[in-house]
Structure formats: structure tokens, C-alpha cells
Coordinates of C-alpha atoms (C1' of nucleotides) in Angstrom, one line a residue:
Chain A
X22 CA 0.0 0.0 0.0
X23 CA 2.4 2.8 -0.9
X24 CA 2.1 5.9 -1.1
X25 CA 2.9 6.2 -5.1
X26 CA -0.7 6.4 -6.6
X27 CA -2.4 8.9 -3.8
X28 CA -0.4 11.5 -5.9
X29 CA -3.0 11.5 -8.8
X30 CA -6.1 11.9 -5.8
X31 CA -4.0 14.4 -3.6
X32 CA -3.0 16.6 -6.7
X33 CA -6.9 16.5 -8.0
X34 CA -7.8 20.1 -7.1
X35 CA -4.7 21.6 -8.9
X36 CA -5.5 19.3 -12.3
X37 CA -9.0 20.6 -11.8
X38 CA -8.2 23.9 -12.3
X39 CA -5.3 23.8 -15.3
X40 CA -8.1 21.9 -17.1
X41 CA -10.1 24.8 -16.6
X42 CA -7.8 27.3 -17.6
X43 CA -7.2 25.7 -20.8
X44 CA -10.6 25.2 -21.6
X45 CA -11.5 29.2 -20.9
X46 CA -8.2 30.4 -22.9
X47 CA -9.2 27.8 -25.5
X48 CA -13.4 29.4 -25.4
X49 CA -11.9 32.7 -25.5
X50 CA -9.8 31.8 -29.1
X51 CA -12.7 30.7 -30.3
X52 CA -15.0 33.6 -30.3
X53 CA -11.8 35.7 -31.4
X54 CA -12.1 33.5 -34.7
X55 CA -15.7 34.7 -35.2
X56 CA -15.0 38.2 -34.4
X57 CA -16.8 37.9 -31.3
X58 CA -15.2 40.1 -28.0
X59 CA -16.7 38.1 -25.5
X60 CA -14.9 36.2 -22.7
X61 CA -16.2 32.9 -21.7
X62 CA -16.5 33.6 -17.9
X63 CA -19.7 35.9 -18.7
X64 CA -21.2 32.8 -20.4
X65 CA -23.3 32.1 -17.3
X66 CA -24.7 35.3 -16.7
X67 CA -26.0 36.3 -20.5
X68 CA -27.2 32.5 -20.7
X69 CA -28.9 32.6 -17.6
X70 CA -30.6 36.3 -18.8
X71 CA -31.8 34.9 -22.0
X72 CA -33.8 32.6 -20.2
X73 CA -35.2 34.8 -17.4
X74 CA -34.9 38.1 -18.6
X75 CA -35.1 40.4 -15.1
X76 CA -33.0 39.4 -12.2
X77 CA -31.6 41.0 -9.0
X78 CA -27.9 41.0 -8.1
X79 CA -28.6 38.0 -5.9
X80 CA -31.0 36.4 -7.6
X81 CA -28.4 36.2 -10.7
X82 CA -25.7 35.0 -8.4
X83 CA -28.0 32.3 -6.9
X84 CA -28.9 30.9 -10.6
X85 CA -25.1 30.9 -11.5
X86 CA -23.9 29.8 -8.6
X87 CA -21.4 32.4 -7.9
X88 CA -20.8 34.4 -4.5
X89 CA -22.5 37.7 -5.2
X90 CA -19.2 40.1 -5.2
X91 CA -17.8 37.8 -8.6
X92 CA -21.8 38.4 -10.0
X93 CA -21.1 42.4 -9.5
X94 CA -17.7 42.3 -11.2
X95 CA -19.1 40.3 -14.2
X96 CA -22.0 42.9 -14.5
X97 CA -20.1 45.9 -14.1
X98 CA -17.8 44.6 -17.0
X99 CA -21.1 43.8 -19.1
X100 CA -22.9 47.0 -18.1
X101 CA -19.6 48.9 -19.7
X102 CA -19.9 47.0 -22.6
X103 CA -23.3 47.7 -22.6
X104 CA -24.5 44.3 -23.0
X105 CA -26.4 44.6 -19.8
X106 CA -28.6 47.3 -18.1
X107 CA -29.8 47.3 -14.4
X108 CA -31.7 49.9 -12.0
X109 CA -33.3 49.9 -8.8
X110 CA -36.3 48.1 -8.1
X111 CA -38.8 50.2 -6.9
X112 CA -40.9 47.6 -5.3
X113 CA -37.8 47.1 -3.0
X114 CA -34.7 50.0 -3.1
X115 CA -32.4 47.5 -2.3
X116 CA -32.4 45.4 -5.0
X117 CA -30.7 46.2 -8.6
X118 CA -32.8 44.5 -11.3
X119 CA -30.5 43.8 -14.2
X120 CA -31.4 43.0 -17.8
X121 CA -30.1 42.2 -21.5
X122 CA -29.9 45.2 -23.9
X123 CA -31.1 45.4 -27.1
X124 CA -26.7 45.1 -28.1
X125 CA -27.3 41.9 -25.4
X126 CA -29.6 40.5 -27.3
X127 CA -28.0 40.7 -30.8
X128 CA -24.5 39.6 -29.2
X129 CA -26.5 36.2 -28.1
X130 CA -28.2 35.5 -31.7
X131 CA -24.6 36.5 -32.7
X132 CA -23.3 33.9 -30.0
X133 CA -25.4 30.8 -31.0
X134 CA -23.1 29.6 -33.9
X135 CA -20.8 29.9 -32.0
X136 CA -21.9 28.1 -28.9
X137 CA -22.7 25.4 -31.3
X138 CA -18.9 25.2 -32.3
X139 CA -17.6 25.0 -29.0
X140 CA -19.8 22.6 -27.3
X141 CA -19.1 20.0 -30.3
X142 CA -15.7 20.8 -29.6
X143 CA -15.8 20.2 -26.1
X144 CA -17.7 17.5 -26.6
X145 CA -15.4 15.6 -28.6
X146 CA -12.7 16.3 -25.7
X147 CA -15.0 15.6 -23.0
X148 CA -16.5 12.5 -24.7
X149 CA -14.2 9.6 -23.9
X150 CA -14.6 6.5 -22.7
X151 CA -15.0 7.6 -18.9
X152 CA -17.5 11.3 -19.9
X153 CA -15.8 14.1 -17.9
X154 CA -19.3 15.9 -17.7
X155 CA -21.1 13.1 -16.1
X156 CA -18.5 12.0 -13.8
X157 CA -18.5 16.1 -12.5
X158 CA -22.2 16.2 -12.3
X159 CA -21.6 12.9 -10.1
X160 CA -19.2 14.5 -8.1
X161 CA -21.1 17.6 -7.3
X162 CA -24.0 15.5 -6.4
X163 CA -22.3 13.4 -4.3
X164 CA -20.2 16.6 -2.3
X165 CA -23.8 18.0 -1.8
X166 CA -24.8 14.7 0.1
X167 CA -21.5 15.1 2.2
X168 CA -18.3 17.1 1.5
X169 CA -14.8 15.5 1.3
X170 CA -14.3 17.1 4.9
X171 CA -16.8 15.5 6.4
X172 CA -16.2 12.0 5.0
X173 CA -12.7 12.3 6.0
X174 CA -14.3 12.7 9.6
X175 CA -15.7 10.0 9.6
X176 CA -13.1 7.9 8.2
X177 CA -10.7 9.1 11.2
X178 CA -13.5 8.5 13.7
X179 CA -13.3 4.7 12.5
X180 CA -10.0 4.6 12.7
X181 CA -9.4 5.7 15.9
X182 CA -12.6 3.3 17.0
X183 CA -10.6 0.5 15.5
X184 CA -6.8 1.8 16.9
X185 CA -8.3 2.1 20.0
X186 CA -7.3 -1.5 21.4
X187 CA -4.0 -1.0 20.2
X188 CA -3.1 2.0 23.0
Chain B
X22 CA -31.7 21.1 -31.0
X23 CA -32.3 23.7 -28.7
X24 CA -29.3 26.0 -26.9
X25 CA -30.4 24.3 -23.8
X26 CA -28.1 21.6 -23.4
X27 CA -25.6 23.2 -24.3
X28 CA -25.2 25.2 -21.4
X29 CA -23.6 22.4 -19.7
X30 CA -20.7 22.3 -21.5
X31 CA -19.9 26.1 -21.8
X32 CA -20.0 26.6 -18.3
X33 CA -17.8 23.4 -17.8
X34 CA -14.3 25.7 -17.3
X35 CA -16.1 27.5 -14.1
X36 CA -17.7 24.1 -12.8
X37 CA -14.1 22.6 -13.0
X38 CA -12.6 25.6 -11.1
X39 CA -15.0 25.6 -8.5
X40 CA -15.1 22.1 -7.5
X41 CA -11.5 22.7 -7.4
X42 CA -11.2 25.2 -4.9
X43 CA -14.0 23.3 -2.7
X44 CA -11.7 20.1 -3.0
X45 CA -8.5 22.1 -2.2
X46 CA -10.5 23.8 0.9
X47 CA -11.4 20.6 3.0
X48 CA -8.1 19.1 2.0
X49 CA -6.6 22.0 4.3
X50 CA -9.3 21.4 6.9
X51 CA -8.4 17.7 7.0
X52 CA -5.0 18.8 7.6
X53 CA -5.8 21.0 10.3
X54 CA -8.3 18.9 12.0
X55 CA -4.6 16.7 12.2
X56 CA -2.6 19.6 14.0
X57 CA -0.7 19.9 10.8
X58 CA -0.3 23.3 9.0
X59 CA 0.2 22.0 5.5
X60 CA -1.6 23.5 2.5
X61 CA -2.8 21.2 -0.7
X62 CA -1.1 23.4 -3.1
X63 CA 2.5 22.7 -1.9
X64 CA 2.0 19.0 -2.1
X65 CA 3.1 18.5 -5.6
X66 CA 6.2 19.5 -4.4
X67 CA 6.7 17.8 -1.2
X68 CA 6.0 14.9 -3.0
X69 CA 8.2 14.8 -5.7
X70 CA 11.1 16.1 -3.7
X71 CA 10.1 12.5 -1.4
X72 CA 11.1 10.7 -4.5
X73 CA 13.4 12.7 -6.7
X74 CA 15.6 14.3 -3.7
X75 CA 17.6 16.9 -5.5
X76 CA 16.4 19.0 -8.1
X77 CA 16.5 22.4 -9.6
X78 CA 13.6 24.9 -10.2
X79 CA 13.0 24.4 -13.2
X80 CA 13.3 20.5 -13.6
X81 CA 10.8 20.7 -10.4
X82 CA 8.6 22.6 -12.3
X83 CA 8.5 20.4 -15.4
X84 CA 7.9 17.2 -12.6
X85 CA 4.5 19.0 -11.2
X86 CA 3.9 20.5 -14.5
X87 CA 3.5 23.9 -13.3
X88 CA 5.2 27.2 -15.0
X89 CA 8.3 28.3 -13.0
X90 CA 6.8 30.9 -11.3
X91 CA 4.1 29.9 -9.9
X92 CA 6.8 27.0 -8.3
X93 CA 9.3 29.6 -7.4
X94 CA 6.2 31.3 -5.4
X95 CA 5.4 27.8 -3.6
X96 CA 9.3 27.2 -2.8
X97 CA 9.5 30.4 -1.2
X98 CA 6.7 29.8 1.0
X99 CA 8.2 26.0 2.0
X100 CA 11.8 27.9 2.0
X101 CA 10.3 30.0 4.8
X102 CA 9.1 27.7 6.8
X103 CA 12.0 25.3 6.3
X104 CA 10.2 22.5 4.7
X105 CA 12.7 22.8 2.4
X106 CA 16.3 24.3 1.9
X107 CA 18.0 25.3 -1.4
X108 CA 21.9 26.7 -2.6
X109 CA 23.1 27.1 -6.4
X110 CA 24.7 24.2 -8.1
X111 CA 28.3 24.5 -8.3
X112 CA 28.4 22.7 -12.0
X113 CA 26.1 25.0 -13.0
X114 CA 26.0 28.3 -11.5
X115 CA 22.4 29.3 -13.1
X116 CA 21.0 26.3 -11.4
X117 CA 19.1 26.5 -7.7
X118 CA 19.4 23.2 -6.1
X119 CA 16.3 22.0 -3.9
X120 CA 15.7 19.6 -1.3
X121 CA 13.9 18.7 1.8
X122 CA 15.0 19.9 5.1
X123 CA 15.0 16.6 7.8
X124 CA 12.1 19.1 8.8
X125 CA 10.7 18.8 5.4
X126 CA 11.0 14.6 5.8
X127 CA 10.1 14.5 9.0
X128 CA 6.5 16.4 7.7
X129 CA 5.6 13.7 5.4
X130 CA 6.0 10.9 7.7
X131 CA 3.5 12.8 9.9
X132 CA 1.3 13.8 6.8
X133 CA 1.8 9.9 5.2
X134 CA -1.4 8.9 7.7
X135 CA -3.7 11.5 6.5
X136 CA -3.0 11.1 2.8
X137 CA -4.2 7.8 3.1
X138 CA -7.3 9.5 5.0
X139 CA -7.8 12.0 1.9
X140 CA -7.0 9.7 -0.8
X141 CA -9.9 7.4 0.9
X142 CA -12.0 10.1 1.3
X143 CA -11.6 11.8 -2.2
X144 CA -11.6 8.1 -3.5
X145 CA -15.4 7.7 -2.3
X146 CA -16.6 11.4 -3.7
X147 CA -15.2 10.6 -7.0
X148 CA -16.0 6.7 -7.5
X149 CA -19.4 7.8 -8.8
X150 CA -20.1 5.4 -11.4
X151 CA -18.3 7.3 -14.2
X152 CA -14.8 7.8 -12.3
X153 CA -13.8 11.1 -12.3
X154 CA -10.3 10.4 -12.0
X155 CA -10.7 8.3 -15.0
X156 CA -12.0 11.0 -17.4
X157 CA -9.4 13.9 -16.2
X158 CA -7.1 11.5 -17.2
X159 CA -8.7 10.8 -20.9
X160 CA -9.5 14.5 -21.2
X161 CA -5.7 15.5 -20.6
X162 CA -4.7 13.1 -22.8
X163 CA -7.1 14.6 -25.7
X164 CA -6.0 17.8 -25.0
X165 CA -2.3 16.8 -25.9
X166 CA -3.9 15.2 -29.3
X167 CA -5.6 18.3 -30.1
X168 CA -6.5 21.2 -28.4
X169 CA -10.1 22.3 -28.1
X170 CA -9.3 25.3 -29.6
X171 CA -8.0 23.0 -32.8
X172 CA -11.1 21.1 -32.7
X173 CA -13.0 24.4 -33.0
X174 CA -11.2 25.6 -35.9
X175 CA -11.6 21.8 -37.9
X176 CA -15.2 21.7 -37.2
X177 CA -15.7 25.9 -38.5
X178 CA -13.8 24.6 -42.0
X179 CA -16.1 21.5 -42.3
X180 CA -18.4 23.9 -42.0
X181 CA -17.6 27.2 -44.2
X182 CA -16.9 23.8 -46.8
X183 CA -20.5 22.8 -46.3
X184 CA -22.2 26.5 -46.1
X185 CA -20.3 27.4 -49.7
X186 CA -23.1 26.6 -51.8
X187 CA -25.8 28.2 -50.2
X188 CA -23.7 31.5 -50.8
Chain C
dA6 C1' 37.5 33.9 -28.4
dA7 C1' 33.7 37.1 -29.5
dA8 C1' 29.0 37.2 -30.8
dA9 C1' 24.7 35.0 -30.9
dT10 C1' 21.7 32.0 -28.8
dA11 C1' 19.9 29.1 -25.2
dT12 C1' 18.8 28.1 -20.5
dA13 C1' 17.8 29.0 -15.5
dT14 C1' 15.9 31.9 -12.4
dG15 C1' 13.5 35.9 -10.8
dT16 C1' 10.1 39.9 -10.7
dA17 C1' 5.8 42.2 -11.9
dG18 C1' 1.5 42.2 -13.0
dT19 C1' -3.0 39.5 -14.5
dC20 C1' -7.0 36.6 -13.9
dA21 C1' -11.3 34.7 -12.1
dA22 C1' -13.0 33.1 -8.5
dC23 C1' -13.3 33.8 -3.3
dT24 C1' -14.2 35.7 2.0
dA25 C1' -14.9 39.3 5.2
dC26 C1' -16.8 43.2 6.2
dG27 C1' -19.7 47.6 5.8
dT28 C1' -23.9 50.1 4.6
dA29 C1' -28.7 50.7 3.2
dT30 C1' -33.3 49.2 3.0
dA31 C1' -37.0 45.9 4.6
dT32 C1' -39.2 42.8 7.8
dT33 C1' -40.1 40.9 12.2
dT34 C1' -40.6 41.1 17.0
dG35 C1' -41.3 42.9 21.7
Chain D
dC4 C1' -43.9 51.7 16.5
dA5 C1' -39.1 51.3 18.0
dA6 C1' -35.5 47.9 18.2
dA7 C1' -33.5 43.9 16.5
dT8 C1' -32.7 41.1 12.8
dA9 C1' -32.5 39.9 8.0
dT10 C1' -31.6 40.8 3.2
dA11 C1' -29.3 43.2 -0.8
dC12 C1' -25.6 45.2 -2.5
dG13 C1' -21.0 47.0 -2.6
dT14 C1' -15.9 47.4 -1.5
dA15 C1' -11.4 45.7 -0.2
dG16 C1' -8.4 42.4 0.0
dT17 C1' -6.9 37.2 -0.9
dT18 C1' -5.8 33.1 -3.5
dG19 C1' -3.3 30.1 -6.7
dA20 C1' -2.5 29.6 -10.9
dC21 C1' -0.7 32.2 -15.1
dT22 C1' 2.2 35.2 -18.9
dA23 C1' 5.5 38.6 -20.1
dC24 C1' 9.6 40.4 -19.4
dA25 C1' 14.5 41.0 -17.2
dT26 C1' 18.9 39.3 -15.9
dA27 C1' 22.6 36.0 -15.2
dT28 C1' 25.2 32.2 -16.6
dA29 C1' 26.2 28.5 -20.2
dT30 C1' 26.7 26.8 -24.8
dT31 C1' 27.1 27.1 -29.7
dT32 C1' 28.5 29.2 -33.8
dT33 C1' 31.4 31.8 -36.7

DNA sequence: AAAATATATGTAGTCAACTACGTATATTTG
DNA sequence: CAAATATACGTAGTTGACTACATATATTTT
């Protein structure tokens, strides 16, 4: 039982993230070819608009998942741009309702080509004999049940149960 | 064949990330909940210094497969807390020799335990019946093939090739 | 052996997420 | 209805990787 072939489990978190990396410099290449400025990490947020077209702040963050201070810095770079807009609510002042504009609109018509391409793309990387999206959707499913924290808990609670005699 | 799906698999370079980070955070609370002060991101190193005992920056980098700097940025954090020690090779006066510090090995004996308590943990999030571990692995190995920035541009040829006619 | 090139290391600044904390408005409770 | 609490948003600073560039030493070429 050595201690050769934890590496590859151990190391996880930092593979996670190069993969990542590559994939987002890779996205952003791609819309460059179509004469497109737009950077993959806004993805979520003009999808997620398209579909439900008035969102808070908060609201937004909750469907993308994000903590709410990332949500602000992707919408003040897309309210420059002027792919979004966003105002007070006036039912409640504290909220910020933010929206597509027209320009928003016509960039995601403009987009869906081009989301074509890189999802076949990706699919073709993705889609090997072990499918990197399902085995992620797995994974988050199971972290919701119980995180890797808490399952190593338990794990040491066993073992010192079992090393117990041993003392 | 809607844009629906698709959504999936443009947001996968986030989703990668953030599972990442989560992964990375409870391996430093499995550490702590040990009394040991050690943080995920310097494992790669630790590691391969256990096996490979003397090397220099830049062949250390190459091992974990990170760019210099970001190892150089590690090192000096392990440096500090004298985890590990380093002096310039006298064949080669560029070169920066590293090693462990008896410190440095003594660490790993005492972090060898709760490797095996990660690895076991991380082992049951990510058995999901399509193995995560698995599919990084075929993914990185697809990247090296081809890009998915190369994909992109093969499958936007086929295409213009198709599209001609209607022009 | 001088010049050109290559290699090793280091520094500075970037990126895309995060947490912690502060402030303003709304809601609930005593 | 005033006080306490909760919610929404924003700012500041952190993290862990990166790229681009600068410098020092070594190697190769002419």
C-alpha cells in the first residue's frame, strides 16, 4: 500500500483547475475566430438572462452559482460594454434589477453559432470512454450529500474506534 | 436542437474551477483537523522532492507541471518555513538546487497517515459510477492530441466547406 | 575567443474566483 | 412603533495559478 498512486487523488484540485484554464483560454480563441469580444467567464450570466430576462444582483448569483461580489464584477464589466442594463427596483430599493440590452440581445443570436462550435468541440474532448461531464455532475452530487471534509471525519473517527485496542 | 443543453458544457471551465477550490479547501481542513499546518497546493512539491531528492527549479517545475513561477512562489513559502532548503549548483552556476529539510521529511511521515485518509475520502466522492479520476485522465490526454481550440477551428472549415453553396 | 543563442531563475502584473466586512433598506418582534 | 434582525448590494483584499519580461550564466557558432 504505498504511497505512489495517492499522488494523482492528492494533486486533484490543482488538475482541476489547469483543465479549466485551458478550456477558458481555449473558449476565448474561439470567439476571437468569429469576431466575437466576448470572454467565456460571462457565459453564465447572459445565458442565464436569456432565459429569465429580469434578475436581482442576488437572484443572478444564486442561478449561476457564484458568490455575489464575482456576479457584481461580471456585471459591471457587461454594463460597460453595454451588453447589460440594471436599475433599482422600486418595489424594494435595495435590489438592482439587471437585464439584457437590445446590443445583449443581438451579441447572443450572434453567440449561438458559435456556442454550437464549441460545445461540439468540447464535446469531442470531454467525450471519452470515462464522460468528464457526467462523472463532474456525479461528483457535485455526491459533495452535496457530504463534503470531502466530512467524509474524511468519519473515516478518522473509524480509525481511531478500530486503533483504539491498540493504546 | 435547442441552446439548452448546451449550457452544460460552456460553463464546464467554471464548474471545473470551483469544484477545485472546494476540493482544495477541505483538504486544508483535513489537515488542520490533524494539528498539521500544511496547505494542498504545496503537495506536488513535497512529493516529488520524497522521491526525486535533489532537483533544480526548473526540472521541479517540469515534474509537477507547473510554470516556474508559480513553483518559485510555492518554494518560497516551503523555504520559509524550512520545509525545504536550497543553494546554487556549483556545476552550474544558473541552477538552484532543492531539497527537503530533515524538517521537510520528517512532515511527510507525519502527513503519510492523512494522505491515506484524503486519498480514501476523495476516493469515495469521486467513485461515482463514471470515475472522475478516469475522465481527467482521458481529457488531458485529448487535450495533448488536439486542443479544443484546434477542434473548433476543424469543425468551422467543415463547415464554411458545407455552407459554400448556399452563398 | 567574440557574438549570438539558449537556458535558469527571478520579478511584476493579471485573472477569475473567493471571503470578510460595511452600509442601506426591509421585515419581524417585543 | 421602536429595536432587533435579515436581506441586498457593494468594496477591499486574498488566492493560486498564469504570462511577459528582465537578468545572469552557459553553450554554440562563426
Amino acid at each position: 500500500m504505498g504511497v505512489i498512486d495517492e499522488s494523482g487523488v492528492l494533486a486533484l484540485a490543482t488538475r482541476l483547475q489547469r483543465l479549466s484554464e485551458q478550456m477558458r483560454k481555449d473558449g476565448l480563441l474561439i470567439y476571437k475566430a468569429h469576431g466575437i469580444d466576448f470572454e467565456p467567464k460571462w457565459f453564465p450570466i447572459i445565458y442565464t438572462l436569456h432565459f429569465k430576462p429580469v434578475l436581482s444582483v442576488v437572484e443572478l448569483a444564486n442561478e449561476i452559482g457564484y458568490a455575489h461580489p464575482s456576479t457584481i464584477t461580471l456585471l459591471k464589466e457587461l454594463e460597460k460594454l453595454k451588453i447589460i442594463k440594471s436599475g433599482k427596483d422600486k418595489a424594494d430599493e435595495r435590489k438592482r434589477l439587471v437585464q439584457l440590452t437590445e446590443k445583449g440581445k443581438a451579441l447572443i443570436e450572434q453567440m449561438k453559432p458559435v456556442w454550437q462550435i464549441i460545445t461540439a468541440a468540447a464535446t469531442q474532448l470531454i467525450d471519452t470512454k470515462t464522460n468528464l461531464m457526467k462523472a463532474i455532475e456525479e461528483v457535485e452530487q455526491q459533495m452535496e450529500l457530504q463534503g470531502m471534509y466530512q467524509r474524511a471525519l468519519s473515516l478518522m473517527a473509524a480509525n481511531n474506534i478500530k486503533n483504539q485496542p491498540d493504546k
